[in-house]
Short mmCIF file of C-alpha atoms in Angstrom, two decimals:
data_model
loop_
_atom_site.label_atom_id
_atom_site.label_comp_id
_atom_site.label_asym_id
_atom_site.label_seq_id
_atom_site.Cartn_x
_atom_site.Cartn_y
_atom_site.Cartn_z
CA MET A 1 167.84 22.90 91.46
CA ILE A 2 167.63 26.45 90.16
CA ASP A 3 168.10 29.04 92.90
CA LYS A 4 165.41 31.64 93.25
CA PHE A 5 166.44 35.27 93.67
CA GLU A 6 169.84 34.84 92.13
CA ASP A 7 170.45 38.57 91.85
CA SER A 8 170.08 40.18 95.25
CA LEU A 9 172.87 39.86 97.75
CA ASN A 10 173.84 40.92 101.22
CA PHE A 11 177.29 41.54 102.71
CA GLN A 12 178.74 40.57 106.08
CA PHE A 13 182.23 40.93 107.58
CA LEU A 14 184.96 38.57 106.42
CA SER A 15 188.49 39.74 107.20
CA SER A 16 190.86 42.65 107.06
CA HIS A 17 194.52 43.15 106.28
CA ASP A 18 196.70 46.21 105.95
CA LYS A 19 195.56 48.43 103.06
CA LYS A 20 192.66 46.09 102.40
CA ALA A 21 189.19 45.50 103.88
CA SER A 22 187.04 42.53 102.80
CA LEU A 23 183.34 41.92 103.34
CA GLU A 24 181.49 38.68 102.67
CA VAL A 25 178.73 38.57 100.06
CA VAL A 26 175.56 36.54 100.52
CA HIS A 27 172.21 36.74 98.74
CA LYS A 28 169.81 39.39 100.01
CA TYR A 29 166.92 36.91 100.00
CA GLY A 30 169.08 33.82 100.57
CA PRO A 31 169.37 31.70 103.73
CA CYS A 32 172.43 33.59 105.06
CA SER A 33 171.04 37.11 104.79
CA ARG A 34 170.45 39.22 107.89
CA LEU A 35 167.59 40.90 106.02
CA ASN A 36 165.96 37.51 105.49
CA LEU A 37 165.06 37.23 109.18
CA ASP A 38 162.21 39.72 108.79
CA LYS A 39 159.35 37.84 107.11
CA THR A 40 157.26 41.01 106.80
CA ILE A 41 159.59 42.31 104.06
CA ALA A 42 158.49 40.27 101.04
CA ALA A 43 160.93 39.04 98.42
CA PRO A 44 159.98 40.24 94.92
CA THR A 45 158.94 37.92 92.08
CA HIS A 46 161.25 37.48 89.07
CA ALA A 47 158.81 39.47 86.91
CA GLY A 48 158.89 42.21 89.56
CA ILE A 49 162.71 42.20 89.62
CA LEU A 50 162.84 42.53 85.81
CA LEU A 51 160.23 45.31 85.78
CA GLN A 52 162.24 47.28 88.36
CA ASP A 53 165.39 46.57 86.37
CA GLN A 54 163.76 48.10 83.30
CA SER A 55 163.00 51.27 85.31
CA ARG A 56 166.67 51.52 86.29
CA VAL A 57 167.84 51.06 82.70
CA LYS A 58 165.39 53.68 81.38
CA SER A 59 166.66 56.07 84.02
CA ILE A 60 170.33 55.46 83.09
CA HIS A 61 169.52 55.99 79.42
CA SER A 62 167.62 59.23 80.05
CA ARG A 63 170.34 60.45 82.41
CA LEU A 64 172.97 59.88 79.71
CA SER A 65 170.91 61.39 76.88
CA ASN A 66 170.00 64.56 78.82
CA SER A 67 173.10 66.68 79.09
CA LYS A 68 173.78 68.07 82.56
CA ALA A 69 174.34 71.49 80.94
CA SER A 70 170.95 72.63 82.21
CA GLY A 71 172.55 72.98 85.66
CA GLY A 72 170.58 70.30 87.46
CA ASN A 73 167.46 70.76 89.55
CA ASP A 74 166.75 72.41 92.88
CA VAL A 75 165.99 70.63 96.13
CA LYS A 76 163.43 72.22 98.39
CA VAL A 77 163.77 71.53 102.08
CA ILE A 78 162.75 67.97 102.99
CA ASP A 79 159.97 67.99 100.40
CA ALA A 80 160.07 65.07 98.01
CA THR A 81 157.72 66.42 95.41
CA THR A 82 160.39 68.90 94.34
CA VAL A 83 163.09 66.28 93.68
CA PRO A 84 162.61 65.79 89.95
CA ALA A 85 162.74 62.33 88.40
CA LYS A 86 163.97 63.35 84.98
CA ASP A 87 167.62 63.63 85.89
CA GLY A 88 167.75 61.38 88.89
CA SER A 89 169.99 58.44 89.57
CA VAL A 90 169.06 54.81 89.52
CA VAL A 91 168.33 51.97 91.91
CA GLY A 92 167.19 48.65 90.54
CA SER A 93 166.18 45.45 92.23
CA GLY A 94 169.24 43.35 91.57
CA ASN A 95 170.80 45.02 94.52
CA TYR A 96 173.73 43.83 96.53
CA ILE A 97 173.88 44.76 100.19
CA VAL A 98 176.91 45.54 102.34
CA THR A 99 176.78 45.67 106.14
CA VAL A 100 178.90 48.49 107.56
CA GLY A 101 179.17 50.36 110.86
CA LEU A 102 178.13 54.01 111.14
CA GLY A 103 178.63 56.43 114.01
CA THR A 104 180.15 56.28 117.52
CA PRO A 105 179.26 53.91 119.04
CA GLN A 106 178.82 52.20 115.65
CA LYS A 107 175.44 50.96 114.46
CA GLN A 108 175.36 48.10 111.92
CA LEU A 109 173.53 49.08 108.72
CA SER A 110 172.83 47.07 105.54
CA LEU A 111 173.34 49.39 102.56
CA ILE A 112 172.74 48.66 98.87
CA PHE A 113 176.10 48.98 97.12
CA ASP A 114 175.97 50.61 93.71
CA THR A 115 178.72 51.42 91.19
CA GLY A 116 176.15 53.55 89.33
CA SER A 117 175.57 55.97 92.26
CA ASP A 118 177.82 58.41 94.08
CA ILE A 119 176.16 59.65 97.24
CA THR A 120 175.94 57.39 100.30
CA TRP A 121 172.86 57.83 102.50
CA THR A 122 170.88 56.10 105.23
CA GLN A 123 167.47 56.74 106.80
CA CYS A 124 167.80 58.89 109.93
CA GLN A 125 165.73 59.68 113.01
CA PRO A 126 163.51 61.55 113.55
CA CYS A 127 162.25 60.72 110.00
CA ALA A 128 160.82 64.26 109.82
CA LYS A 129 158.66 63.43 106.77
CA SER A 130 158.77 59.67 106.22
CA CYS A 131 160.84 56.49 106.43
CA TYR A 132 160.10 53.18 104.68
CA LYS A 133 160.30 49.90 106.61
CA GLN A 134 163.90 48.73 107.15
CA LYS A 135 165.34 45.69 108.91
CA GLU A 136 167.74 47.39 111.34
CA GLN A 137 167.04 50.18 113.77
CA ILE A 138 166.97 53.55 111.98
CA PHE A 139 170.19 55.52 112.55
CA ASP A 140 169.87 58.33 115.10
CA PRO A 141 172.55 61.00 114.55
CA SER A 142 171.84 62.54 117.98
CA GLN A 143 173.09 59.29 119.55
CA SER A 144 176.43 59.39 117.68
CA THR A 145 179.20 61.44 119.31
CA SER A 146 181.01 61.75 115.96
CA TYR A 147 178.16 63.05 113.77
CA THR A 148 178.36 66.62 112.36
CA ASN A 149 176.06 68.49 109.98
CA ILE A 150 177.55 70.22 106.91
CA SER A 151 176.68 73.91 106.54
CA CYS A 152 175.02 75.30 103.40
CA SER A 153 177.91 77.67 102.80
CA SER A 154 180.51 74.89 102.67
CA SER A 155 182.01 74.05 99.26
CA ILE A 156 181.35 70.35 99.91
CA CYS A 157 177.62 71.19 99.99
CA SER A 158 177.74 72.67 96.49
CA SER A 159 179.57 69.58 95.21
CA LEU A 160 176.30 67.65 95.79
CA THR A 161 175.11 68.93 92.40
CA SER A 162 177.45 66.63 90.47
CA ALA A 163 176.89 63.69 92.85
CA THR A 164 173.07 63.82 92.79
CA GLY A 165 172.06 65.85 89.70
CA ASN A 166 170.19 68.22 92.02
CA THR A 167 171.21 71.60 93.46
CA PRO A 168 171.36 71.27 97.28
CA GLY A 169 168.94 73.09 99.54
CA CYS A 170 169.37 74.76 102.93
CA ALA A 171 167.49 74.30 106.22
CA SER A 172 168.48 76.34 109.28
CA SER A 173 171.99 76.71 107.77
CA THR A 174 172.35 72.91 107.26
CA CYS A 175 173.02 71.51 103.78
CA VAL A 176 170.08 69.52 102.34
CA TYR A 177 170.62 66.81 99.69
CA GLY A 178 168.01 65.16 97.48
CA ILE A 179 168.31 62.14 95.22
CA GLN A 180 165.62 60.42 93.16
CA TYR A 181 165.99 57.05 91.48
CA GLY A 182 164.59 55.57 88.28
CA ASP A 183 161.79 53.66 90.00
CA SER A 184 160.51 56.82 91.82
CA SER A 185 162.28 55.88 95.04
CA PHE A 186 163.95 58.90 96.68
CA SER A 187 165.81 60.20 99.71
CA VAL A 188 165.94 63.80 100.95
CA GLY A 189 167.62 64.94 104.15
CA PHE A 190 170.58 66.58 105.86
CA PHE A 191 174.12 66.22 104.58
CA GLY A 192 176.61 65.36 107.30
CA THR A 193 179.75 63.45 108.25
CA ASP A 194 180.30 60.55 110.64
CA LYS A 195 182.63 57.63 111.27
CA LEU A 196 182.30 54.74 108.78
CA THR A 197 183.58 51.34 109.97
CA LEU A 198 184.23 48.72 107.28
CA THR A 199 186.02 46.09 109.41
CA SER A 200 187.46 45.95 112.92
CA THR A 201 190.71 47.49 111.63
CA ASP A 202 189.47 49.79 108.85
CA ALA A 203 187.45 52.85 109.85
CA PHE A 204 187.22 56.41 108.48
CA ASN A 205 186.47 59.28 110.81
CA SER A 206 184.69 61.80 108.60
CA ILE A 207 182.81 60.28 105.68
CA TYR A 208 180.26 62.54 103.97
CA PHE A 209 176.80 60.98 103.72
CA GLY A 210 173.11 61.84 103.57
CA CYS A 211 170.97 61.52 106.70
CA GLY A 212 167.55 60.89 105.14
CA GLN A 213 164.48 62.55 106.67
CA ASN A 214 162.10 61.82 103.79
CA ASN A 215 162.65 58.44 102.14
CA GLN A 216 160.37 56.28 100.05
CA GLY A 217 160.90 53.37 97.75
CA LEU A 218 161.67 49.77 96.97
CA PHE A 219 164.83 49.25 99.00
CA GLY A 220 163.89 45.76 100.23
CA GLY A 221 164.53 46.45 103.90
CA ALA A 222 168.04 47.89 103.37
CA ALA A 223 168.87 51.01 105.40
CA GLY A 224 170.11 53.06 102.45
CA LEU A 225 172.77 53.11 99.76
CA LEU A 226 176.59 52.96 99.50
CA GLY A 227 177.79 54.96 96.48
CA LEU A 228 180.76 53.44 94.64
CA GLY A 229 180.75 55.71 91.55
CA ARG A 230 183.57 57.95 90.30
CA ASP A 231 182.40 61.32 91.67
CA LYS A 232 184.49 62.91 94.46
CA LEU A 233 181.68 62.31 97.01
CA SER A 234 181.57 58.52 96.46
CA VAL A 235 183.01 56.23 99.15
CA VAL A 236 185.64 55.09 96.61
CA SER A 237 186.91 58.68 96.25
CA GLN A 238 186.55 59.52 99.95
CA THR A 239 188.72 56.52 100.96
CA ALA A 240 191.22 56.99 98.10
CA GLN A 241 194.09 57.96 100.40
CA LYS A 242 194.06 54.47 101.89
CA TYR A 243 192.76 52.31 99.02
CA SER A 244 193.87 54.36 95.95
CA LYS A 245 190.39 54.08 94.37
CA ILE A 246 190.79 50.30 94.21
CA PHE A 247 187.91 47.95 95.00
CA SER A 248 186.80 44.54 93.76
CA TYR A 249 183.90 42.17 94.19
CA CYS A 250 182.67 38.74 93.22
CA LEU A 251 178.94 38.08 92.97
CA PRO A 252 178.16 34.45 93.89
CA SER A 253 176.61 31.93 91.52
CA SER A 254 173.64 31.10 93.75
CA SER A 255 171.85 32.08 96.94
CA SER A 256 173.60 29.33 98.90
CA SER A 257 177.16 30.38 98.01
CA THR A 258 179.18 33.45 98.99
CA GLY A 259 181.29 36.15 97.39
CA PHE A 260 183.04 39.31 98.60
CA LEU A 261 183.46 43.06 98.31
CA THR A 262 187.03 44.24 98.99
CA PHE A 263 188.41 47.77 99.24
CA GLY A 264 192.11 47.96 98.34
CA GLY A 265 194.27 44.90 97.69
CA SER A 266 195.60 43.52 94.42
CA ALA A 267 194.02 41.71 91.47
CA SER A 268 194.16 37.95 90.88
CA LYS A 269 197.18 36.77 88.88
CA ASN A 270 194.93 35.59 86.03
CA SER A 271 193.06 38.91 85.68
CA LYS A 272 192.62 40.34 82.19
CA PHE A 273 192.57 44.15 82.14
CA THR A 274 190.88 46.66 79.88
CA PRO A 275 191.00 50.48 80.15
CA LEU A 276 188.21 52.41 81.84
CA SER A 277 186.61 55.00 79.60
CA THR A 278 184.49 58.01 80.56
CA ILE A 279 180.96 58.61 79.29
CA SER A 280 180.88 62.39 78.81
CA ALA A 281 177.20 62.71 79.79
CA GLY A 282 177.71 60.54 82.90
CA PRO A 283 181.31 60.83 84.14
CA SER A 284 180.60 58.99 87.40
CA PHE A 285 179.79 55.73 85.56
CA TYR A 286 182.55 53.19 84.87
CA GLY A 287 182.79 53.19 81.07
CA LEU A 288 184.19 50.28 79.01
CA ASP A 289 185.08 49.92 75.32
CA PHE A 290 183.35 46.79 74.03
CA SER A 291 184.33 45.44 70.61
CA GLY A 292 182.50 42.15 70.13
CA ILE A 293 180.59 39.09 71.39
CA SER A 294 181.16 35.38 70.86
CA VAL A 295 178.63 32.54 71.11
CA GLY A 296 179.73 28.89 71.27
CA GLY A 297 183.33 29.90 70.61
CA THR A 298 182.56 31.85 67.41
CA LYS A 299 182.86 35.64 67.29
CA LEU A 300 179.67 37.13 65.86
CA ALA A 301 179.82 39.30 62.73
CA ILE A 302 178.86 42.59 64.38
CA SER A 303 180.41 45.84 63.17
CA ALA A 304 182.64 47.53 65.78
CA SER A 305 180.65 50.75 65.20
CA VAL A 306 177.59 49.08 66.77
CA PHE A 307 179.47 49.15 70.10
CA SER A 308 181.28 52.47 69.68
CA ASN A 309 178.06 54.31 68.69
CA ALA A 310 176.36 53.17 71.89
CA GLY A 311 179.22 53.35 74.40
CA ALA A 312 179.15 51.03 77.41
CA ILE A 313 179.23 50.95 81.21
CA ILE A 314 179.63 48.20 83.80
CA ASP A 315 177.01 48.48 86.54
CA SER A 316 176.55 46.48 89.74
CA GLY A 317 172.92 47.56 90.07
CA THR A 318 171.52 46.57 86.66
CA VAL A 319 170.46 42.91 86.66
CA ILE A 320 170.30 41.98 82.95
CA SER A 321 172.91 43.20 80.44
CA ARG A 322 171.44 45.52 77.80
CA LEU A 323 173.00 45.23 74.33
CA PRO A 324 172.74 47.50 71.29
CA PRO A 325 169.80 46.21 69.16
CA ALA A 326 172.00 44.89 66.31
CA ALA A 327 174.29 43.08 68.78
CA TYR A 328 171.36 41.55 70.66
CA SER A 329 169.63 40.26 67.52
CA ALA A 330 172.89 38.58 66.38
CA LEU A 331 173.41 37.05 69.85
CA ARG A 332 169.81 35.82 70.04
CA ALA A 333 169.85 34.28 66.54
CA SER A 334 173.09 32.41 67.20
CA PHE A 335 172.01 31.25 70.67
CA ARG A 336 168.60 30.03 69.42
CA LYS A 337 170.27 28.11 66.59
CA LEU A 338 172.66 26.33 69.00
CA MET A 339 169.78 25.63 71.44
CA SER A 340 167.31 24.43 68.76
CA LYS A 341 166.87 20.96 70.31
CA TYR A 342 165.20 22.47 73.41
CA PRO A 343 161.54 23.65 73.35
CA LEU A 344 160.98 27.42 73.47
CA THR A 345 158.32 28.80 75.82
CA SER A 346 156.71 32.17 76.61
CA ALA A 347 158.78 35.30 77.29
CA LEU A 348 159.51 36.48 80.86
CA SER A 349 159.08 40.26 80.95
CA ILE A 350 162.02 41.73 78.94
CA LEU A 351 163.56 38.27 78.29
CA ASP A 352 162.30 36.97 74.93
CA THR A 353 164.25 33.71 74.51
CA CYS A 354 162.99 31.24 77.12
CA TYR A 355 163.08 27.45 77.29
CA ASP A 356 161.15 24.70 79.03
CA PHE A 357 163.64 22.26 80.56
CA SER A 358 161.03 20.19 82.46
CA ASN A 359 161.94 17.01 80.60
CA TYR A 360 165.72 17.35 80.90
CA SER A 361 168.03 16.38 83.75
CA THR A 362 171.07 18.00 82.10
CA ILE A 363 171.32 20.69 79.45
CA SER A 364 174.17 21.93 77.29
CA VAL A 365 174.49 25.70 76.90
CA PRO A 366 176.80 27.54 74.45
CA LYS A 367 179.51 29.73 75.99
CA ILE A 368 179.18 33.50 75.62
CA GLY A 369 182.17 35.85 75.66
CA PHE A 370 182.59 39.65 75.67
CA PHE A 371 185.46 41.24 73.69
CA PHE A 372 187.01 44.58 74.64
CA SER A 373 189.02 47.04 72.55
CA SER A 374 192.17 46.11 74.50
CA GLY A 375 191.96 42.72 72.76
CA ILE A 376 190.85 40.65 75.75
CA GLU A 377 187.90 38.26 75.80
CA VAL A 378 185.99 37.68 79.06
CA ASP A 379 183.92 34.50 79.26
CA ILE A 380 180.57 34.84 81.02
CA ASP A 381 180.12 32.15 83.68
CA ALA A 382 177.47 29.49 82.93
CA THR A 383 175.37 30.92 85.79
CA GLY A 384 175.36 34.30 84.00
CA ILE A 385 173.96 33.05 80.68
CA LEU A 386 170.50 31.91 81.79
CA TYR A 387 167.93 33.48 84.13
CA ALA A 388 165.48 31.00 85.66
CA ASN A 389 161.93 31.78 86.72
CA SER A 390 161.22 28.04 87.09
CA ILE A 391 162.44 24.83 85.43
CA SER A 392 159.77 25.35 82.77
CA GLN A 393 160.82 28.95 82.04
CA VAL A 394 164.59 29.47 81.81
CA CYS A 395 165.61 32.46 79.68
CA LEU A 396 168.62 33.86 77.87
CA ALA A 397 169.73 36.50 80.40
CA PHE A 398 170.32 39.35 77.93
CA ALA A 399 168.05 42.01 76.46
CA GLY A 400 168.31 44.49 73.59
CA ASN A 401 168.13 48.27 73.92
CA SER A 402 165.40 49.94 71.88
CA ASP A 403 167.73 52.54 70.38
CA ALA A 404 171.16 52.03 68.77
CA THR A 405 172.55 55.04 70.65
CA ASP A 406 171.42 53.83 74.10
CA VAL A 407 174.39 52.83 76.26
CA PHE A 408 175.35 49.12 76.46
CA ILE A 409 175.11 48.01 80.13
CA PHE A 410 177.19 45.08 81.48
CA GLY A 411 174.78 43.89 84.19
CA ASN A 412 175.27 41.90 87.37
CA VAL A 413 173.88 38.52 86.21
CA GLN A 414 176.67 38.44 83.60
CA GLN A 415 179.23 39.42 86.26
CA LYS A 416 178.48 36.39 88.47
CA THR A 417 181.54 34.49 89.80
CA LEU A 418 183.96 36.88 88.04
CA GLU A 419 186.37 38.83 90.20
CA VAL A 420 185.73 42.36 88.92
CA PHE A 421 188.68 44.54 89.95
CA TYR A 422 188.31 48.33 89.63
CA ASP A 423 191.53 50.37 89.65
CA GLY A 424 190.34 53.96 89.49
CA SER A 425 193.84 55.43 89.88
CA ALA A 426 195.30 53.43 86.97
CA GLY A 427 192.06 53.79 84.97
CA LYS A 428 191.44 50.10 84.31
CA VAL A 429 189.12 47.21 85.17
CA GLY A 430 190.22 43.57 85.48
CA PHE A 431 188.23 40.34 85.15
CA ALA A 432 189.24 36.94 86.51
CA PRO A 433 187.20 33.70 86.40
CA GLY A 434 186.31 31.71 89.51
CA GLY A 435 186.60 34.82 91.63
CA CYS A 436 184.36 33.70 94.48
CA SER A 437 186.10 30.39 95.21
#
């Protein structure tokens, strides 16, 4: 049976040890999700997920091709129309959700976790302009004894420009943030600090976050977003004293299995490491140096310049990996050749190589591997090679970029079941197979 909604997950508490906090991962629309209890929040279709994914990718590409030299954009007080889309950040639909505690006494909130975003925010009472429908009660800062607003004159307020791409605003001497995402979702509100509780033993007293007063968008019932990027305002940087900018996750193979998100800790013994690189136009993304792709055990004849001209990032919020056009056409040709005994069927949105497996009880799929400049090869798990709409429409889960200079994105379908270990202090990322087991 092919699981529906294989890309959207939800986190719950697992365990905690010294210098390490672990959260359990379950599918956002799967049977274990706390968001799944509310039947009024509809799960998207696969075509809808892929359409939203394309919006995210377009937004990443435009963000990386427009230099930030223009100085960003201005945020007017709690007024969404002035938060420009052109240089915004990106939320897609293949979102993974983490449940954390905010405030004193703590309130449980399900936040989308995103390695491609920096600022953390949640919807806040009194929702001065607007709040979208969320599963949990909306956070009320007036009910938290540990909440404090940040003043406009504070240097931390001006550092919002690099974290959001927008110049902060000011309302009655309180700092105002604004962030807009690729699919026209946005959040605008007050910038403040409060206590963030990850597990019963791991809490942080003053974490900077946005308290959204005007929020709209396709957040699937989640209360907001947890930013895991490389900017100094991300949760990874704010907790660096304890966790040394180390975090890891494993995204499960199906909606009925579980994975984890861990802050701190050490990598699996069988991890293969490759250096992190920095994309100059988007320094908060986690850059990687790709060097090749293999299909069915054979490395494809793709010039190394195809990868170096594009550059690459790994992103937890993009669903389908986006390859440089020359790399994708080589991958597709080789995959189609090795899969020639199965009948092709119509495309699914951006996925152009789809098969009808109605008449098969078992299928044989060629392995796909990614090569990095450090010399390592990372095998994509079988669950990360195909994307199923139904048994009669199962597609190669990769897509090509339209331009050779658009950044290569290592998406979350291809990350399934790998332990992905980010070591920001040492500047490297590790991959280990069977990470969720």
